[in-house]
Short mmCIF file of C-alpha atoms in Angstrom, two decimals:
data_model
loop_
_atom_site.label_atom_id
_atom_site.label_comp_id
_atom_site.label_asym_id
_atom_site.label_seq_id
_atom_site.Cartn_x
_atom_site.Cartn_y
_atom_site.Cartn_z
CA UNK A 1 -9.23 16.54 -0.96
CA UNK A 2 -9.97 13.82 -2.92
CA UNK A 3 -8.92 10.13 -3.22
CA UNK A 4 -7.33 8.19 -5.59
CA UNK A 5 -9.58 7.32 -8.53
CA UNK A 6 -9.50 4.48 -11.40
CA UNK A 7 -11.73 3.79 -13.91
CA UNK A 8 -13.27 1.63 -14.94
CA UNK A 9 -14.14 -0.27 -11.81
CA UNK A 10 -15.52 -3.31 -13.62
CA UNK A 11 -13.91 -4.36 -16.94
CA UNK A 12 -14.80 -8.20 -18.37
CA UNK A 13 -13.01 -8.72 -21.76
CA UNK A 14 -12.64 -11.36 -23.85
CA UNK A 15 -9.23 -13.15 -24.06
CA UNK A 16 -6.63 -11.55 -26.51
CA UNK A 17 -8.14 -8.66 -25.81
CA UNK A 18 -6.48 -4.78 -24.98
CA UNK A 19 -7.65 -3.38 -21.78
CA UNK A 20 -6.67 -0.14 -19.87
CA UNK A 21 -7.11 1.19 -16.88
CA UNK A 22 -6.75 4.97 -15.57
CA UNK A 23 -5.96 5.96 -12.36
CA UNK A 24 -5.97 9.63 -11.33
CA UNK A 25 -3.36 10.09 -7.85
CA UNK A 26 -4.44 12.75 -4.77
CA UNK A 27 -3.22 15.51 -6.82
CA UNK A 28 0.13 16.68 -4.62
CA UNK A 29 1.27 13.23 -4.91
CA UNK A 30 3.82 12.80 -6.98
CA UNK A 31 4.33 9.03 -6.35
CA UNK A 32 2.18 6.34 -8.15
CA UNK A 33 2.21 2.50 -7.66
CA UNK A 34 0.56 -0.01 -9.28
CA UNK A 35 -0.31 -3.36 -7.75
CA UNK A 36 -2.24 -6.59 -8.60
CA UNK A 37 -4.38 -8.20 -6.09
CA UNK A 38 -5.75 -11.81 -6.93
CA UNK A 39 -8.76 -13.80 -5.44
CA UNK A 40 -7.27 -14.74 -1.73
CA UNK A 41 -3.88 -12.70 -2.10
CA UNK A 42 -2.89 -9.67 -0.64
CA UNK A 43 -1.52 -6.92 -3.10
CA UNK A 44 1.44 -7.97 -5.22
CA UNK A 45 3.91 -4.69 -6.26
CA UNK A 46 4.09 -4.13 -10.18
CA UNK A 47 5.77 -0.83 -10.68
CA UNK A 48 6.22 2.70 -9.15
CA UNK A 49 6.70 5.89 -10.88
CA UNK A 50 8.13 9.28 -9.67
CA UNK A 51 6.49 12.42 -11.38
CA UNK A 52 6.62 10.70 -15.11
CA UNK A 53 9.49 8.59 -14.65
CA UNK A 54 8.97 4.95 -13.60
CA UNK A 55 11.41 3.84 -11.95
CA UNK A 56 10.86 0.63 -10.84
CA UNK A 57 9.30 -2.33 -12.28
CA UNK A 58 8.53 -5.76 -10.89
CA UNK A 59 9.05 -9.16 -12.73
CA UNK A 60 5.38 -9.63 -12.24
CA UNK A 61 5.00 -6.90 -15.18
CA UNK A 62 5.98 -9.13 -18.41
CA UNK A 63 5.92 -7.63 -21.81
CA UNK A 64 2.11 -7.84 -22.37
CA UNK A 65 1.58 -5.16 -19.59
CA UNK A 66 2.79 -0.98 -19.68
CA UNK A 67 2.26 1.44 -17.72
CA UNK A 68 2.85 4.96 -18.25
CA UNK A 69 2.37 8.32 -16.48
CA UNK A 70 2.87 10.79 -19.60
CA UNK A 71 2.87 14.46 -17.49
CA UNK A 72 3.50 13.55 -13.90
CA UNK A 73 0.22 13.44 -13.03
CA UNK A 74 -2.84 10.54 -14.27
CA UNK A 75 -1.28 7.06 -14.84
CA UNK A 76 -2.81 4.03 -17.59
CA UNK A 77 -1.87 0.70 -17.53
CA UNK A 78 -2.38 -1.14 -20.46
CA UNK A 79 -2.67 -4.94 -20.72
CA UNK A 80 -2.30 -6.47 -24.36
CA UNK A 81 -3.80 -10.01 -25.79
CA UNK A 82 -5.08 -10.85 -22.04
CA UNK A 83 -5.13 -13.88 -20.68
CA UNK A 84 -7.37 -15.56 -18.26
CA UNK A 85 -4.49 -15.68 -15.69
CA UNK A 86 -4.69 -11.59 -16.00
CA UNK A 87 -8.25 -11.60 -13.83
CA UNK A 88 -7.15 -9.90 -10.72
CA UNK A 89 -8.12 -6.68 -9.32
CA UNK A 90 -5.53 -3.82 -10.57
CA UNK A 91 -5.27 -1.35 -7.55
CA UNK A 92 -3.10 2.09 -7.64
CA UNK A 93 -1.70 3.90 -4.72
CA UNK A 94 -0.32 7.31 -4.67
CA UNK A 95 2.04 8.97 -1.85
CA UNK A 96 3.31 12.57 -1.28
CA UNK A 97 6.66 13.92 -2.04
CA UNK A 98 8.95 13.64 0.94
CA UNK A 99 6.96 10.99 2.60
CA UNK A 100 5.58 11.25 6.21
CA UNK A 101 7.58 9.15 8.61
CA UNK A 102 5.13 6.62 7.95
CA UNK A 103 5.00 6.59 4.36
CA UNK A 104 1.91 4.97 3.90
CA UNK A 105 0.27 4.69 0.43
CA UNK A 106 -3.45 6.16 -0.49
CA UNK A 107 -4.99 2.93 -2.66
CA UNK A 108 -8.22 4.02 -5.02
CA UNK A 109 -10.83 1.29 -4.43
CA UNK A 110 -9.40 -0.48 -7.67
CA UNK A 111 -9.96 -2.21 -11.14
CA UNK A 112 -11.55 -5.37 -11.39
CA UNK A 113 -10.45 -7.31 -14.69
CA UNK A 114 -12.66 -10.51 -15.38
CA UNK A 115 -10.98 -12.10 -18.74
CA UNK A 116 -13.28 -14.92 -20.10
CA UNK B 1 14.02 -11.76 0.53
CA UNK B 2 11.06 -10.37 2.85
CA UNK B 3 7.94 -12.82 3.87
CA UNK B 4 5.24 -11.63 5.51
CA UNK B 5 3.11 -14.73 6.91
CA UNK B 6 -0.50 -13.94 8.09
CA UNK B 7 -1.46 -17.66 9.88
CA UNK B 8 -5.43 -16.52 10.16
CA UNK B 9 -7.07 -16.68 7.51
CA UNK B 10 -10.47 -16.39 9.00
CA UNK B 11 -11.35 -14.66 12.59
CA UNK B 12 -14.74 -13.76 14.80
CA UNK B 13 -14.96 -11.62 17.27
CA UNK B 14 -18.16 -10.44 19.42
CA UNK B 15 -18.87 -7.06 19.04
CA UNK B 16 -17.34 -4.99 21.30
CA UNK B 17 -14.81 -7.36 22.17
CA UNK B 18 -11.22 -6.80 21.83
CA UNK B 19 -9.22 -9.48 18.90
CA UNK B 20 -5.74 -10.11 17.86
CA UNK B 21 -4.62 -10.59 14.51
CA UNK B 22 -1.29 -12.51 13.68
CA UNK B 23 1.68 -10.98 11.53
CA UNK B 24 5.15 -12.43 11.41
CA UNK B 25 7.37 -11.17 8.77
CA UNK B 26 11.08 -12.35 7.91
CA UNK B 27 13.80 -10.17 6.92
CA UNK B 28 17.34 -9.52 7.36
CA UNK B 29 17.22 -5.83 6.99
CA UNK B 30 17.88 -3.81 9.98
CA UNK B 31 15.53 -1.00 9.35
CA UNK B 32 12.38 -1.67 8.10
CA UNK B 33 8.49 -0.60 8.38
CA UNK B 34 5.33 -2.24 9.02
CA UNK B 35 1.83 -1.95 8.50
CA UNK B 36 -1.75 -2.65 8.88
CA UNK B 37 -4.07 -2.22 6.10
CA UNK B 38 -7.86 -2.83 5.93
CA UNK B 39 -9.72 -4.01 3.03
CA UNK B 40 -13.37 -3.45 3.40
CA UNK B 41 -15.63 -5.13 0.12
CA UNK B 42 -15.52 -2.12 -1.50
CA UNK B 43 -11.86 -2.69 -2.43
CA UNK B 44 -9.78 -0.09 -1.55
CA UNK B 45 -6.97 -0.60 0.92
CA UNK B 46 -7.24 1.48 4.19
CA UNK B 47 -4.04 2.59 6.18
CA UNK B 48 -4.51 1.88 9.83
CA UNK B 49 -1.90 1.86 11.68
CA UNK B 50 2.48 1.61 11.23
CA UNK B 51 5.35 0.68 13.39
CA UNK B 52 8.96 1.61 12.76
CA UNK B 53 11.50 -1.23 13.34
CA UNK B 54 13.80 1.51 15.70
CA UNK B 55 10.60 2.60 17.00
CA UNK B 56 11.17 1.99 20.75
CA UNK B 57 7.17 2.46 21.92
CA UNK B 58 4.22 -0.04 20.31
CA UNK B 59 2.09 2.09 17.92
CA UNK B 60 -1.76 2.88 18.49
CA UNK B 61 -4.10 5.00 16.62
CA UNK B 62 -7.30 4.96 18.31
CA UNK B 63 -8.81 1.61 18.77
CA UNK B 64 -5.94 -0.53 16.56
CA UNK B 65 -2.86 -1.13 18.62
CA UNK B 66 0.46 -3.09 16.96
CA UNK B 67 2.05 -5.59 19.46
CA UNK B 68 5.65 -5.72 18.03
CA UNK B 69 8.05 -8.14 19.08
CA UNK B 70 10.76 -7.58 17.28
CA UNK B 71 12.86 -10.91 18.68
CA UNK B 72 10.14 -12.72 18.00
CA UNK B 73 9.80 -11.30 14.26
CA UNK B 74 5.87 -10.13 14.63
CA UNK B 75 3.96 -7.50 14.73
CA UNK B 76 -0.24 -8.33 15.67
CA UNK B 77 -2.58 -5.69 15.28
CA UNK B 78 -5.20 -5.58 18.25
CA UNK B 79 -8.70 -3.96 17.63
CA UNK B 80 -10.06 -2.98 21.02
CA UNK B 81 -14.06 -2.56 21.49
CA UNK B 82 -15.01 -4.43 17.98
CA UNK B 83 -17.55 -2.70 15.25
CA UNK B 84 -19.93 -4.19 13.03
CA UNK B 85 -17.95 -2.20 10.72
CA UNK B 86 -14.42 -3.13 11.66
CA UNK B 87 -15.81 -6.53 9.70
CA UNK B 88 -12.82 -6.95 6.60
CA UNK B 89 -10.04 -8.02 5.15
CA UNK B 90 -6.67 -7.20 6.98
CA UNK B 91 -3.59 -7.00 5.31
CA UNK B 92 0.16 -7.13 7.82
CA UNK B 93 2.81 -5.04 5.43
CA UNK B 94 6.50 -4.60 5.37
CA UNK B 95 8.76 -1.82 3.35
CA UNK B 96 12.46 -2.17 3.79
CA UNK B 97 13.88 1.43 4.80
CA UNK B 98 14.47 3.65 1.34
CA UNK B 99 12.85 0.72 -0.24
CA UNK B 100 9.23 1.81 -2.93
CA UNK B 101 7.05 -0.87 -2.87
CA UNK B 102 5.23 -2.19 0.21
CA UNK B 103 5.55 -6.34 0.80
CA UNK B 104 2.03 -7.85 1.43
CA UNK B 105 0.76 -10.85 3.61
CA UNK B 106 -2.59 -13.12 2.27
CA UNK B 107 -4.45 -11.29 5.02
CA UNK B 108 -6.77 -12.19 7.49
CA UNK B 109 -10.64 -11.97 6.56
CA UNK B 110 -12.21 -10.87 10.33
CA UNK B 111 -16.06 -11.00 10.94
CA UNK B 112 -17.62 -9.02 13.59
CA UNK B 113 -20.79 -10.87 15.21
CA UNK B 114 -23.36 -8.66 16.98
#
């Protein structure tokens, strides 16, 4: 069983730049989060999705940022014309269908945005 | 509105010594969840351990133990027996009952001296 991946780990872009990131869920998990984690922060939420439809989205994600999750199964999020205030580290979490009383999340180790 | 206030930001503990780290969140739902993450350099976030607001018994899984006081609004995680490796960030978590998104605290970076 594997763990949530992303890709790339490491991305350092120029400002105004596109970037995306991948992240590929434990594969029975049909929920996927996003969140953004910034230097001395703990994670902040910025959307969920359920199979392919998201279904909730946090005022943290403004109009430069989308997410999608096309079949259900791999999730991108793209951020357009970044800005230095994007550097953060871009973490995704999956959980399973009819959640364990705990309903904890599985977080890949995360995508570290540098935006000079 | 949830809060989740982590008051440590920095903690050392001998090895093999037990240590408490502070959580007190703020909410006025009824039914809620909490939880302790770990954050080891690497980066990804580690589930540890998770209390239920009705949940009548404190929680333990192995060595982590949640002290929850649910007058008092908190919910410390203790680490029994310290290891070099138990040396990270710690994150205190809440998720409102039927609520998505877990609610984060600014953690609690804890160093384990040998």
């Amino acid at each position: 069983d594997t763990g949530v991946s992303q890709n790339p780990r490491h991305k350092i872009t120029k400002r105004g730049q596109n970037v995306t990131f991948r992240c590929d869920p434990i594969s029975e998990h049909n929920r996927l989060y996003w969140y953004r984690q910034t230097l001395g922060q703990g994670p902040e939420f910025l959307t969920y999705f359920q199979n392919e439809a998201q279904l909730e989205k946090s005022r943290l994600l403004s109009d430069r940022f989308s997410a999608e999750r096309p079949k259900g199964s791999f999730s991108t999020l793209e951020i357009q014309r970044t800005e230095q205030g994007d550097s953060a580290m871009y973490l995704c979490a999956s959980s399973p269908t009819g959640r364990p009383r705990t309903g904890e999340l599985f977080f890949g180790e995360g995508s570290r945005l540098t935006v000079l | 509105a949830q809060k989740i206030t982590q008051t440590q930001p920095g903690m050392f503990v001998q090895e093999k010594e037990a240590v408490t780290l502070d959580c007190t969140y703020d909410t006025s739902d009824q039914s809620y969840g909490l939880f302790w993450y770990k954050q080891p350099s690497s980066g990804e976030m580690i589930f540890l351990i998770y209390q239920g607001s009705y949940d009548e018994q404190n929680a333990t899984e192995g060595r982590y133990s949640l002290n929850f006081q649910k007058a008092r609004k908190s919910a410390n995680l203790v680490i029994s027996a310290s290891q070099l490796g138990d040396s990270a960030m710690y994150f205190c978590a809440m998720r409102r009952t039927g609520a998505n998104n877990l609610f984060f605290g600014t953690g609690t970076r804890l160093t384990v001296i040998p």
